[in-house]
Tab-separated table of C-alpha atoms in Angstrom:
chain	number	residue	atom	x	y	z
A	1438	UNK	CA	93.225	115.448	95.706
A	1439	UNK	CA	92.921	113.685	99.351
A	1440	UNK	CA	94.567	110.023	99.916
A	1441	UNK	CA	92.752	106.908	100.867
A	1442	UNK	CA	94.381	106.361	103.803
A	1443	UNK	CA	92.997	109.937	105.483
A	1444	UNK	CA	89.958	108.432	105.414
A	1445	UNK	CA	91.295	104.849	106.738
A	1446	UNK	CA	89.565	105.263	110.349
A	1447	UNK	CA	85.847	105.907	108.447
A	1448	UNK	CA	86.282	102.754	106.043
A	1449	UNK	CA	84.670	99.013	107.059
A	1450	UNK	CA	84.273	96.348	104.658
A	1451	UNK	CA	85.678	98.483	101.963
A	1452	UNK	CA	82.514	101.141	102.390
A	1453	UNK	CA	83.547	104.470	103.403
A	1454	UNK	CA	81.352	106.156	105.606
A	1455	UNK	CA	80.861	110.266	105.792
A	1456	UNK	CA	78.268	112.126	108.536
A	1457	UNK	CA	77.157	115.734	107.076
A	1458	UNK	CA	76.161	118.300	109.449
A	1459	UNK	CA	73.571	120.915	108.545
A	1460	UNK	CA	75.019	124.124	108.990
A	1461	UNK	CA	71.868	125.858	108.396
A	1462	UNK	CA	71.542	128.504	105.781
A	1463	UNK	CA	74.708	129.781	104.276
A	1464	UNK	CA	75.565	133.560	103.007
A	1465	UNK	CA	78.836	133.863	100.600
A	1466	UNK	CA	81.948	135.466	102.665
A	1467	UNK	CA	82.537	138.743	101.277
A	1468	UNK	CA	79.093	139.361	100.641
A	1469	UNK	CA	78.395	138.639	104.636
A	1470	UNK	CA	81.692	141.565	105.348
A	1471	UNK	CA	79.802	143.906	102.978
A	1472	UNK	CA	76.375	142.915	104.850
A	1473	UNK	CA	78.212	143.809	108.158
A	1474	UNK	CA	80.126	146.890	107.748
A	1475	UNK	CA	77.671	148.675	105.446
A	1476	UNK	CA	75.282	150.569	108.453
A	1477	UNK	CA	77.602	152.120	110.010
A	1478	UNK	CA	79.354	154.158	107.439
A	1479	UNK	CA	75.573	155.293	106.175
A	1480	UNK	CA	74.575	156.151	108.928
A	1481	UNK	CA	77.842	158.334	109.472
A	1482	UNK	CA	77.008	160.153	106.260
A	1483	UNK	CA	73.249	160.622	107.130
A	1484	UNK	CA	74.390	161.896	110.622
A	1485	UNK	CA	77.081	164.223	108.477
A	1486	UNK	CA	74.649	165.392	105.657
A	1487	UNK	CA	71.548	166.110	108.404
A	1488	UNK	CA	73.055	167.686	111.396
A	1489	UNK	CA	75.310	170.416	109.753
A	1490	UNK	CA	74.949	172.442	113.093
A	1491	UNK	CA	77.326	169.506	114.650
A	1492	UNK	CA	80.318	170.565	116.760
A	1493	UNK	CA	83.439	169.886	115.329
A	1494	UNK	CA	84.596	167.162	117.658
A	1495	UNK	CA	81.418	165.566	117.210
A	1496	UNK	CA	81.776	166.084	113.099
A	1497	UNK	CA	85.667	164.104	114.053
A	1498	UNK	CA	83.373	161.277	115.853
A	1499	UNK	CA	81.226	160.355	112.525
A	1500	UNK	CA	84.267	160.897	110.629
A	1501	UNK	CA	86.231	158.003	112.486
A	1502	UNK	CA	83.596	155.984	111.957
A	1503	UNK	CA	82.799	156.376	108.257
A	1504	UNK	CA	86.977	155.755	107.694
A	1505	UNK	CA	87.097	152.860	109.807
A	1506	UNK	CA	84.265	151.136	107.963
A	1507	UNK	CA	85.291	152.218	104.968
A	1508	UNK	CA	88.362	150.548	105.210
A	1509	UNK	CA	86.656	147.733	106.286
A	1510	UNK	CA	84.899	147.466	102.936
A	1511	UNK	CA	87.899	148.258	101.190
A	1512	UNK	CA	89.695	145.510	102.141
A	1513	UNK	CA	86.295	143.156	102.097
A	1514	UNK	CA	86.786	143.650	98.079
A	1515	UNK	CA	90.813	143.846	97.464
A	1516	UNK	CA	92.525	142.683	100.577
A	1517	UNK	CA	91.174	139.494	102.213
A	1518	UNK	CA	91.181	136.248	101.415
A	1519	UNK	CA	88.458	134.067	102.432
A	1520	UNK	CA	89.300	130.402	104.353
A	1521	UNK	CA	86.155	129.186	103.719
A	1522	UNK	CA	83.091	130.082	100.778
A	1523	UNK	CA	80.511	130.821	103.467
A	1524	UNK	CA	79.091	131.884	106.582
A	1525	UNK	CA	75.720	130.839	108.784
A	1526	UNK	CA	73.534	133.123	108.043
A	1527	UNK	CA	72.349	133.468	111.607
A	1528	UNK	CA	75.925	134.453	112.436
A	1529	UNK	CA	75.839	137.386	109.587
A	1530	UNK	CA	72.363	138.769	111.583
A	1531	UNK	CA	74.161	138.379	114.695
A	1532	UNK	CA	77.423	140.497	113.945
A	1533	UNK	CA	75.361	143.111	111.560
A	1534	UNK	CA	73.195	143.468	114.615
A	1535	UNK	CA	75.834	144.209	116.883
A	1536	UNK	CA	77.689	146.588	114.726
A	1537	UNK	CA	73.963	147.810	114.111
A	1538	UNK	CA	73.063	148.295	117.842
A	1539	UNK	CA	76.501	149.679	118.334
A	1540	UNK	CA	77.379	152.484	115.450
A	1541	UNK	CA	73.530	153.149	114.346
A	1542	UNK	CA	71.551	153.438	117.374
A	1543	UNK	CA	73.746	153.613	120.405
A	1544	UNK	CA	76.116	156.033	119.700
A	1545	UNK	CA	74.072	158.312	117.465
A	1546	UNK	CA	71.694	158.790	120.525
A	1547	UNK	CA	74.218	159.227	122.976
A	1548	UNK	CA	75.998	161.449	120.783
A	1549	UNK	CA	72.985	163.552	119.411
A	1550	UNK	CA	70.472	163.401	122.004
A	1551	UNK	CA	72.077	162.384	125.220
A	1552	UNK	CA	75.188	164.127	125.532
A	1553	UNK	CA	74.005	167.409	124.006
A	1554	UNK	CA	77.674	168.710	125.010
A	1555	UNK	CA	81.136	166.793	124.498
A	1556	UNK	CA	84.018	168.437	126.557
A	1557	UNK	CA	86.493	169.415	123.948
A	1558	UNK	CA	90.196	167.804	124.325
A	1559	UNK	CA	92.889	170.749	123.851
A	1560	UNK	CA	94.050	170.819	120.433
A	1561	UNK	CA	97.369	169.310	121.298
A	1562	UNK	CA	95.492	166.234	122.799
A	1563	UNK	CA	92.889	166.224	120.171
A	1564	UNK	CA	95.277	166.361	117.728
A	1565	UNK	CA	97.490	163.459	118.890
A	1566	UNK	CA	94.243	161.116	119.777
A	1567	UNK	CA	92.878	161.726	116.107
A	1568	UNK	CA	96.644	160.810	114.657
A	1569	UNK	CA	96.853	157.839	116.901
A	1570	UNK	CA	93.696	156.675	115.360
A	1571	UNK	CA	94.745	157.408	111.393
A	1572	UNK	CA	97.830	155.336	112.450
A	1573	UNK	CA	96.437	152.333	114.120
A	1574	UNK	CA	94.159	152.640	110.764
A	1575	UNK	CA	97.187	152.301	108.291
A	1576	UNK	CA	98.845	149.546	110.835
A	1577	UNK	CA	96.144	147.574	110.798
A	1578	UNK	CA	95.545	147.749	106.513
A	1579	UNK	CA	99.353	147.581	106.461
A	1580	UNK	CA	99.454	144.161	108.619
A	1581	UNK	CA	96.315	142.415	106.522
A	1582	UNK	CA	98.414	143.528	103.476
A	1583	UNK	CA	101.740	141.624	104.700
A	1584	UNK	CA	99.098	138.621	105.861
A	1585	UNK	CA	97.533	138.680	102.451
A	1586	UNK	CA	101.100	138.683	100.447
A	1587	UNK	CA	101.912	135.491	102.422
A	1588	UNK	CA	98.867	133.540	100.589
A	1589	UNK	CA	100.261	131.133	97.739
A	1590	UNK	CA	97.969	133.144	94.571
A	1591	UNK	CA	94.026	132.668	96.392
A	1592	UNK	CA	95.052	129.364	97.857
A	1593	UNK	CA	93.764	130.047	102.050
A	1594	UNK	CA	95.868	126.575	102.961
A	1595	UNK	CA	99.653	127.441	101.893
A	1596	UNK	CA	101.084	130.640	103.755
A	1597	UNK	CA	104.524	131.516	105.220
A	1598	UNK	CA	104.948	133.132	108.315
A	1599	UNK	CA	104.902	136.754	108.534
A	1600	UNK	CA	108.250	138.463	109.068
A	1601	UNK	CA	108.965	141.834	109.641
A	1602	UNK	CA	109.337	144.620	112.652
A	1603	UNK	CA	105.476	144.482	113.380
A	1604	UNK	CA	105.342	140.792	113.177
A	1605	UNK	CA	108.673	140.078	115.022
A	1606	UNK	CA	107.891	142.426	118.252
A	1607	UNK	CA	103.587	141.361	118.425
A	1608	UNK	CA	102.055	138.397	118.313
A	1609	UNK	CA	98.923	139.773	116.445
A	1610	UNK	CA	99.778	142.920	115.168
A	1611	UNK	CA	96.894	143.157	113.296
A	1612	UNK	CA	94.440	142.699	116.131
A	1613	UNK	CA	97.246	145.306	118.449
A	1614	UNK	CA	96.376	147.789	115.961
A	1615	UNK	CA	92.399	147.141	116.040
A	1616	UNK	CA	92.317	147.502	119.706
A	1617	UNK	CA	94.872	150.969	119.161
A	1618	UNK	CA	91.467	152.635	117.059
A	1619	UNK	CA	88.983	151.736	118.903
A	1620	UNK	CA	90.867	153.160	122.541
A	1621	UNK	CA	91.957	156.131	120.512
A	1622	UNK	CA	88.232	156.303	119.162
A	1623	UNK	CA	86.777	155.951	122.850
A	1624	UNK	CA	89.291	158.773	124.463
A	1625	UNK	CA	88.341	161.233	121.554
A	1626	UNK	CA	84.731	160.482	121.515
A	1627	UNK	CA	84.666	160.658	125.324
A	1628	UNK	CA	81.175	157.920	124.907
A	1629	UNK	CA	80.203	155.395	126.987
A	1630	UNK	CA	79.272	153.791	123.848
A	1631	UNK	CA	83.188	153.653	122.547
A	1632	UNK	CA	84.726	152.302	125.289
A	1633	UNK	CA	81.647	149.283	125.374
A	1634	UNK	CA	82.654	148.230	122.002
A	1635	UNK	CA	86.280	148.802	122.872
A	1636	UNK	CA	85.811	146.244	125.680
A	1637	UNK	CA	83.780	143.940	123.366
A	1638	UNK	CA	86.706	144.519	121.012
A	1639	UNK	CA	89.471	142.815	123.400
C-alpha cells in the first residue's frame, strides 16, 4: 500500500500523472534461468553418452560442466528468489546465446575436434584443481542459501544483512566463489574457451 505523498512531485491540479515504458516482450523469471542454463548440461550428456572413447580428463571437463549447470537449475527451482516477475525477452536470447556459443559450440569443438590431445595435469594437481572446483561449487550454493534465509518468507524487499565468516571477510562471496569454478574449470580444462568465459565472468 504506497502513500500519497510518494507520488506528490507527479500530482497537478489534484490529477496524478504516470509515464509507462514498454519494456518489450516479457518471459517469467525462473522460467528465463531454466531457458538459460538448460544447453549446456545436454549437451554435456550428449558429449558423455556419444564419445565413450573420451580421455578421462576430457570425461572430468563435461562433467564440470553438467554439475555446474545443474546446480544452476537446482537452485533456479528451490533456492532463489526472484526481485522482479519478469525478464525482456531479448535479454533471455541474449544470455542463452552466450552460454549457447560458449558451453555448446565453442568448447565442444575445441575440445573434440581442435585439441585432439589435452596434456594431462599430474594426479596430485588434477586432483586438487577438480576439489577446488567441487568447493567453490558448495561455497557458492552455500552463500545463495545464507542470501536466501535473509528474505522475510518470498518478500524480495525486506532482508537483513548477511553475517557470517564468508560474509564478514568478502564483499560478494557469492560472486568470489563463481569466479573460484570457473579459474579452477579453465586450469583443468587447459581451453582457450575456459579462460574466455572466465574473463567474461569477472
Amino acid at each position: 500500500e504506497e502513500t500519497y505523498s510518494k507520488y506528490a512531485s507527479h500530482v497537478k491540479d489534484d490529477v496524478l500523472t504516470l509515464r509507462l515504458k514498454n519494456l518489450g516482450t516479457q518471459i517469467d523469471y525462473r522460467t528465463f534461468f531454466y531457458i538459460e542454463y538448460a544447453l549446456p548440461p545436454i549437451v554435456a550428456i550428449i558429449v558423455l553418452t556419444y564419445y565413450r572413447l573420451l580421455s578421462f580428463q576430457k570425461i572430468v571437463i563435461f562433467t564440470m560442466v553438467l554439475i555446474h549447470f545443474a546446480k544452476r537449475l537446482y537452485e533456479s527451482k528451490f533456492v532463489h528468489i526472484f526481485s522482479r516477475p519478469s525478464a525482456p525477452l531479448r535479454v533471455v536470447i541474449k544470455n542463452t546465446l552466450g552460454y549457447g556459443i560458449t558451453f555448446c559450440i565453442l568448447l565442444p569443438v575445441e575440445v573434440l575436434l581442435i585439441r585432439t590431445r589435452i596434456y594431462h595435469w599430474g594426479p596430485v594437481t588434477f586432483t586438487f584443481l577438480f576439489l577446488g572446483f567441487l568447493l567453490a561449487e558448495l561455497g557458492n550454493l552455500h552463500c545463495h542459501l545464507v542470501l536466501r534465509s535473509l528474505r522475510n518468507g518470498k518478500s524480495s524487499k525486506t532482508r537483513a544483512i548477511p553475517k557470517g565468516p564468508l560474509f564478514d571477510s568478502l564483499i560478494s562471496p557469492n560472486y568470489f566463489f563463481e569466479i573460484l569454478v570457473w579459474v579452477t574449470f579453465a586450469l583443468l580444462s587447459k581451453t582457450i574457451t575456459g579462460w574466455l568465459f572466465t574473463a567474461m565472468s569477472v
